[in-house]
């Protein structure tokens, strides 16, 4: 599962991507992600190794080439240990590849220092997780406001209005003042989706977002994400062990042993209905 600590786009330590503490990496700084033509995500020959320079150096991603277009709703599947989490960490700007190129909205991640990476992640990428990670002491409305609050430092009416609009979009206006702990699993995940959209990202990474939900809630949450992608042009990458959900996506990318085993458009796409056909090793 990808690291959730940075979902709001702010980091406790801007050197989280591997630079020596207290030192500028010397890379170019970019203050915001601009809308550009071309892929939202582009990986070119991306490799990732752990334990680099040691006797136990291990390469876990072996030359990944993937492009995600604006508004595309793609799934990422594969057995445990295939490299999905490592790949998602790289696309989510939580880790850097050992070699190869990663472009987010046309920006070369390798050219950015750690502070610029943090800003690009916060303003370009939203995260949804299997566990919702809502703050139980806060209401649904306050949870959705949290990423905006961290971006702007102080609450205002515009921030509250944005959160209300997002909760309306996910069908939770009646529950906006409920504490998140007093909501059903499906409702909590809808709040998490609204939170992921708070800063209007061009890319949403959804890591097993229906993994803890029952059949009906799974259908509801999946269809909601599809509707949001279609209406807003937001690109979604859905990691799932549910093969029936994967078939409903525009495209399915399959990883096996750190390599892209398959990358093909779905025969169902937007025509499909979410279901419950799971891969046996789901976690």
Short mmCIF file of C-alpha atoms in Angstrom, two decimals:
data_model
loop_
_atom_site.label_atom_id
_atom_site.label_comp_id
_atom_site.label_asym_id
_atom_site.label_seq_id
_atom_site.Cartn_x
_atom_site.Cartn_y
_atom_site.Cartn_z
CA UNK A 1 0.00 0.00 0.00
CA UNK A 2 1.35 3.46 -0.83
CA UNK A 3 2.55 5.77 1.88
CA UNK A 4 -0.39 7.91 2.98
CA UNK A 5 1.43 10.45 5.15
CA UNK A 6 1.80 12.94 2.29
CA UNK A 7 -1.68 12.73 0.78
CA UNK A 8 -2.41 16.41 1.35
CA UNK A 9 0.67 17.50 -0.55
CA UNK A 10 2.59 18.86 2.42
CA UNK A 11 5.63 17.14 3.93
CA UNK A 12 7.06 17.42 7.42
CA UNK A 13 10.49 17.22 5.80
CA UNK A 14 10.85 18.38 2.22
CA UNK A 15 13.89 16.14 1.90
CA UNK A 16 11.63 13.05 1.85
CA UNK A 17 12.75 12.11 -1.66
CA UNK A 18 16.30 11.27 -0.79
CA UNK A 19 18.38 14.46 -0.61
CA UNK A 20 20.70 15.07 2.29
CA UNK A 21 18.90 16.92 5.11
CA UNK A 22 19.37 20.65 5.04
CA UNK A 23 20.81 20.72 1.53
CA UNK A 24 19.20 21.88 -1.68
CA UNK A 25 19.38 19.21 -4.35
CA UNK A 26 20.23 21.81 -6.98
CA UNK A 27 17.28 20.84 -9.18
CA UNK A 28 14.99 23.40 -10.77
CA UNK A 29 12.09 24.63 -8.68
CA UNK A 30 8.53 24.64 -10.00
CA UNK A 31 5.80 26.33 -7.99
CA UNK A 32 2.72 24.88 -9.66
CA UNK A 33 1.52 22.29 -12.10
CA UNK A 34 0.15 23.85 -15.26
CA UNK A 35 -2.34 22.24 -17.59
CA UNK A 36 -0.53 21.04 -20.67
CA UNK A 37 -1.38 18.99 -23.71
CA UNK A 38 -0.11 15.45 -23.80
CA UNK A 39 -0.12 12.70 -21.18
CA UNK A 40 -0.82 13.50 -17.53
CA UNK A 41 1.65 10.74 -16.60
CA UNK A 42 4.50 9.39 -18.69
CA UNK A 43 7.05 6.81 -17.58
CA UNK A 44 9.93 5.98 -19.90
CA UNK A 45 12.18 3.05 -19.06
CA UNK A 46 11.62 3.46 -15.32
CA UNK A 47 13.66 1.13 -13.11
CA UNK A 48 13.76 0.94 -9.34
CA UNK A 49 16.33 -0.81 -7.18
CA UNK A 50 16.66 -1.08 -3.42
CA UNK A 51 19.94 -1.46 -1.55
CA UNK A 52 21.80 0.28 -4.36
CA UNK A 53 25.55 -0.19 -4.08
CA UNK A 54 25.32 -3.03 -1.56
CA UNK A 55 25.70 -6.76 -1.90
CA UNK A 56 21.93 -7.16 -1.66
CA UNK A 57 21.01 -4.63 -4.35
CA UNK A 58 17.69 -5.74 -5.87
CA UNK A 59 15.93 -4.35 -8.92
CA UNK A 60 12.14 -4.53 -8.50
CA UNK A 61 10.98 -2.51 -11.52
CA UNK A 62 12.55 -3.35 -14.87
CA UNK A 63 12.05 -0.66 -17.51
CA UNK A 64 8.44 0.47 -17.12
CA UNK A 65 6.85 2.38 -20.02
CA UNK A 66 3.37 3.76 -19.29
CA UNK A 67 1.36 6.79 -20.39
CA UNK A 68 -1.91 8.00 -18.87
CA UNK A 69 -3.93 10.56 -20.82
CA UNK A 70 -6.15 13.33 -19.48
CA UNK A 71 -9.47 11.95 -18.28
CA UNK A 72 -8.39 8.31 -18.62
CA UNK A 73 -9.65 5.82 -16.04
CA UNK A 74 -7.08 3.01 -15.88
CA UNK A 75 -6.59 0.03 -13.59
CA UNK A 76 -3.34 -1.46 -12.33
CA UNK A 77 -3.47 -5.16 -11.46
CA UNK A 78 -1.02 -7.90 -10.60
CA UNK A 79 -0.26 -10.40 -7.83
CA UNK A 80 1.30 -9.40 -4.54
CA UNK A 81 5.00 -8.68 -5.02
CA UNK A 82 4.60 -7.65 -8.65
CA UNK A 83 5.74 -4.07 -7.98
CA UNK A 84 2.39 -2.25 -7.89
CA UNK A 85 3.08 -0.40 -4.65
CA UNK A 86 6.58 0.60 -5.73
CA UNK A 87 5.25 1.88 -9.04
CA UNK A 88 2.46 3.81 -7.35
CA UNK A 89 4.94 5.42 -4.95
CA UNK A 90 6.99 6.60 -7.94
CA UNK A 91 3.99 7.92 -9.89
CA UNK A 92 2.74 9.59 -6.70
CA UNK A 93 6.10 11.39 -6.30
CA UNK A 94 6.72 9.65 -2.97
CA UNK A 95 9.86 7.97 -4.30
CA UNK A 96 12.25 8.49 -7.18
CA UNK A 97 13.14 5.91 -9.83
CA UNK A 98 16.70 4.61 -9.91
CA UNK A 99 16.79 5.32 -13.63
CA UNK A 100 14.43 6.25 -16.43
CA UNK A 101 12.15 9.25 -16.85
CA UNK A 102 8.95 10.29 -15.08
CA UNK A 103 6.86 13.21 -16.37
CA UNK A 104 3.83 14.58 -14.52
CA UNK A 105 1.80 17.07 -16.57
CA UNK A 106 4.82 17.42 -18.81
CA UNK A 107 7.21 18.23 -15.97
CA UNK A 108 10.33 16.10 -15.63
CA UNK A 109 10.36 14.95 -12.00
CA UNK A 110 14.13 14.44 -12.13
CA UNK A 111 14.59 18.18 -12.78
CA UNK A 112 12.77 19.18 -9.59
CA UNK A 113 14.22 19.59 -6.12
CA UNK A 114 12.42 18.09 -3.15
CA UNK A 115 10.44 21.20 -2.26
CA UNK A 116 9.19 21.49 -5.84
CA UNK A 117 8.31 17.78 -5.86
CA UNK A 118 6.22 18.33 -2.74
CA UNK A 119 4.39 21.27 -4.32
CA UNK A 120 3.80 19.40 -7.57
CA UNK A 121 2.45 16.39 -5.70
CA UNK A 122 0.13 18.50 -3.57
CA UNK A 123 -1.32 20.47 -6.48
CA UNK A 124 -1.45 17.71 -9.09
CA UNK A 125 -2.12 14.37 -7.37
CA UNK A 126 -4.94 13.19 -5.12
CA UNK A 127 -4.77 9.95 -3.13
CA UNK A 128 -7.50 7.50 -2.12
CA UNK A 129 -6.64 4.49 0.04
CA UNK A 130 -8.11 1.18 1.14
CA UNK A 131 -8.30 2.64 4.65
CA UNK A 132 -9.96 6.04 4.47
CA UNK A 133 -7.61 7.75 6.98
CA UNK A 134 -10.24 10.26 7.99
CA UNK A 135 -9.72 12.18 11.23
CA UNK A 136 -12.34 10.71 13.56
CA UNK A 137 -12.64 13.81 15.75
CA UNK A 138 -13.65 15.95 12.75
CA UNK A 139 -16.78 16.12 10.65
CA UNK A 140 -17.00 15.03 7.05
CA UNK A 141 -16.89 18.70 5.99
CA UNK A 142 -13.80 19.40 8.10
CA UNK A 143 -12.00 16.33 6.73
CA UNK A 144 -12.57 17.51 3.16
CA UNK A 145 -11.36 20.99 4.07
CA UNK A 146 -8.11 19.69 5.57
CA UNK A 147 -5.95 19.61 2.39
CA UNK A 148 -7.11 23.12 1.45
CA UNK A 149 -6.39 24.33 4.98
CA UNK A 150 -2.85 23.01 4.81
CA UNK A 151 -2.41 24.69 1.43
CA UNK A 152 -3.79 28.09 2.51
CA UNK A 153 -2.87 28.02 6.23
CA UNK A 154 -6.19 29.47 7.50
CA UNK A 155 -9.88 28.62 6.91
CA UNK A 156 -12.21 30.89 4.97
CA UNK A 157 -15.69 30.82 3.47
CA UNK A 158 -14.42 29.85 0.01
CA UNK A 159 -12.70 26.81 1.49
CA UNK A 160 -15.90 25.74 3.24
CA UNK A 161 -17.94 26.29 0.06
CA UNK A 162 -15.52 24.12 -1.94
CA UNK A 163 -15.81 21.31 0.62
CA UNK A 164 -19.61 21.56 0.58
CA UNK A 165 -19.67 21.34 -3.22
CA UNK A 166 -17.47 18.25 -3.16
CA UNK A 167 -19.63 16.54 -0.55
CA UNK A 168 -22.67 17.35 -2.65
CA UNK A 169 -20.93 15.76 -5.63
CA UNK A 170 -20.38 12.53 -3.68
CA UNK A 171 -23.94 12.57 -2.32
CA UNK A 172 -23.18 13.40 1.32
CA UNK A 173 -24.68 16.86 1.85
CA UNK A 174 -27.03 15.50 4.53
CA UNK A 175 -24.10 14.00 6.42
CA UNK A 176 -21.57 16.84 6.08
CA UNK A 177 -21.74 17.69 9.79
CA UNK A 178 -21.48 14.07 10.97
CA UNK A 179 -18.29 12.98 12.67
CA UNK A 180 -16.47 10.65 10.32
CA UNK A 181 -16.49 7.94 13.01
CA UNK A 182 -20.29 7.94 12.86
CA UNK A 183 -20.53 7.12 9.16
CA UNK A 184 -20.73 3.83 7.27
CA UNK A 185 -17.71 2.42 5.43
CA UNK A 186 -19.12 3.46 2.08
CA UNK A 187 -19.85 6.97 3.33
CA UNK A 188 -16.35 7.28 4.79
CA UNK A 189 -14.82 6.31 1.46
CA UNK A 190 -16.98 8.89 -0.32
CA UNK A 191 -15.62 11.52 2.07
CA UNK A 192 -12.11 10.29 1.23
CA UNK A 193 -12.86 10.71 -2.49
CA UNK A 194 -14.08 14.26 -1.88
CA UNK A 195 -10.93 14.99 0.13
CA UNK A 196 -8.74 13.67 -2.71
CA UNK A 197 -10.44 16.16 -5.06
CA UNK A 198 -10.13 19.16 -2.74
CA UNK A 199 -7.21 20.76 -4.58
CA UNK A 200 -8.57 19.88 -8.05
CA UNK A 201 -5.82 17.40 -8.99
CA UNK A 202 -5.30 16.30 -12.58
CA UNK A 203 -4.44 12.78 -11.35
CA UNK A 204 -5.98 10.60 -8.64
CA UNK A 205 -4.20 7.46 -7.44
CA UNK A 206 -6.68 5.04 -5.86
CA UNK A 207 -4.97 2.21 -3.98
CA UNK A 208 -7.52 -0.58 -3.33
CA UNK A 209 -10.24 2.01 -2.50
CA UNK A 210 -12.98 -0.64 -2.34
CA UNK A 211 -10.93 -3.31 -0.57
CA UNK A 212 -12.74 -2.89 2.76
CA UNK A 213 -16.24 -2.43 1.33
CA UNK A 214 -19.14 -4.80 0.75
CA UNK A 215 -20.51 -5.54 -2.70
CA UNK A 216 -23.05 -2.72 -2.84
CA UNK A 217 -20.67 -0.10 -1.45
CA UNK A 218 -17.98 -1.28 -3.89
CA UNK A 219 -20.30 -0.69 -6.84
CA UNK A 220 -21.34 2.70 -5.51
CA UNK A 221 -17.81 3.98 -4.85
CA UNK A 222 -16.44 2.66 -8.15
CA UNK A 223 -19.26 4.19 -10.19
CA UNK A 224 -18.80 7.49 -8.35
CA UNK A 225 -15.10 7.60 -9.28
CA UNK A 226 -15.98 6.85 -12.90
CA UNK A 227 -18.56 9.63 -12.97
CA UNK A 228 -16.10 12.12 -11.47
CA UNK A 229 -13.43 11.17 -14.00
CA UNK A 230 -15.85 11.56 -16.90
CA UNK A 231 -17.32 14.86 -15.73
CA UNK A 232 -14.12 16.60 -14.61
CA UNK A 233 -11.52 15.12 -16.95
CA UNK A 234 -9.52 13.88 -13.97
CA UNK A 235 -7.21 10.96 -14.70
CA UNK A 236 -7.62 7.98 -12.35
CA UNK A 237 -5.25 5.07 -11.76
CA UNK A 238 -7.03 2.37 -9.77
CA UNK A 239 -5.02 -0.38 -8.10
CA UNK A 240 -7.29 -3.35 -7.51
CA UNK A 241 -7.44 -7.11 -7.09
CA UNK A 242 -11.05 -7.05 -8.26
CA UNK A 243 -10.86 -8.21 -11.88
CA UNK A 244 -14.44 -7.24 -12.61
CA UNK A 245 -13.71 -3.66 -11.58
CA UNK A 246 -10.57 -3.69 -13.72
CA UNK A 247 -12.66 -4.69 -16.74
CA UNK A 248 -14.84 -1.60 -16.27
CA UNK A 249 -11.84 0.72 -16.69
CA UNK A 250 -10.76 2.31 -19.96
CA UNK A 251 -7.49 0.39 -19.83
CA UNK A 252 -5.91 -2.32 -17.71
CA UNK A 253 -2.19 -2.41 -16.95
CA UNK A 254 -0.93 -5.70 -15.57
CA UNK A 255 2.36 -5.96 -13.69
CA UNK A 256 4.19 -9.23 -13.20
CA UNK A 257 7.60 -9.51 -11.54
CA UNK A 258 8.27 -5.80 -12.00
CA UNK A 259 7.44 -5.73 -15.73
CA UNK A 260 4.38 -4.63 -17.70
CA UNK A 261 2.87 -7.95 -18.71
CA UNK A 262 -0.15 -6.41 -20.46
CA UNK A 263 -1.38 -2.91 -21.26
CA UNK A 264 -4.64 -2.92 -23.16
CA UNK A 265 -7.94 -1.15 -23.50
CA UNK A 266 -10.95 -2.74 -21.86
CA UNK A 267 -13.67 -4.33 -23.94
CA UNK A 268 -16.26 -3.00 -21.47
CA UNK A 269 -14.94 0.43 -20.50
CA UNK A 270 -17.68 2.88 -19.58
CA UNK A 271 -20.37 0.37 -20.55
CA UNK A 272 -19.63 -2.02 -17.69
CA UNK A 273 -21.21 -2.51 -14.28
CA UNK A 274 -19.06 -2.91 -11.20
CA UNK A 275 -18.97 -6.41 -9.76
CA UNK A 276 -17.10 -8.69 -7.42
CA UNK A 277 -14.73 -11.01 -9.31
CA UNK A 278 -11.61 -10.96 -7.09
CA UNK A 279 -8.04 -12.09 -7.69
CA UNK A 280 -7.31 -14.92 -5.27
CA UNK A 281 -4.40 -13.25 -3.47
CA UNK A 282 -6.17 -9.99 -2.61
CA UNK A 283 -4.97 -8.27 0.55
#
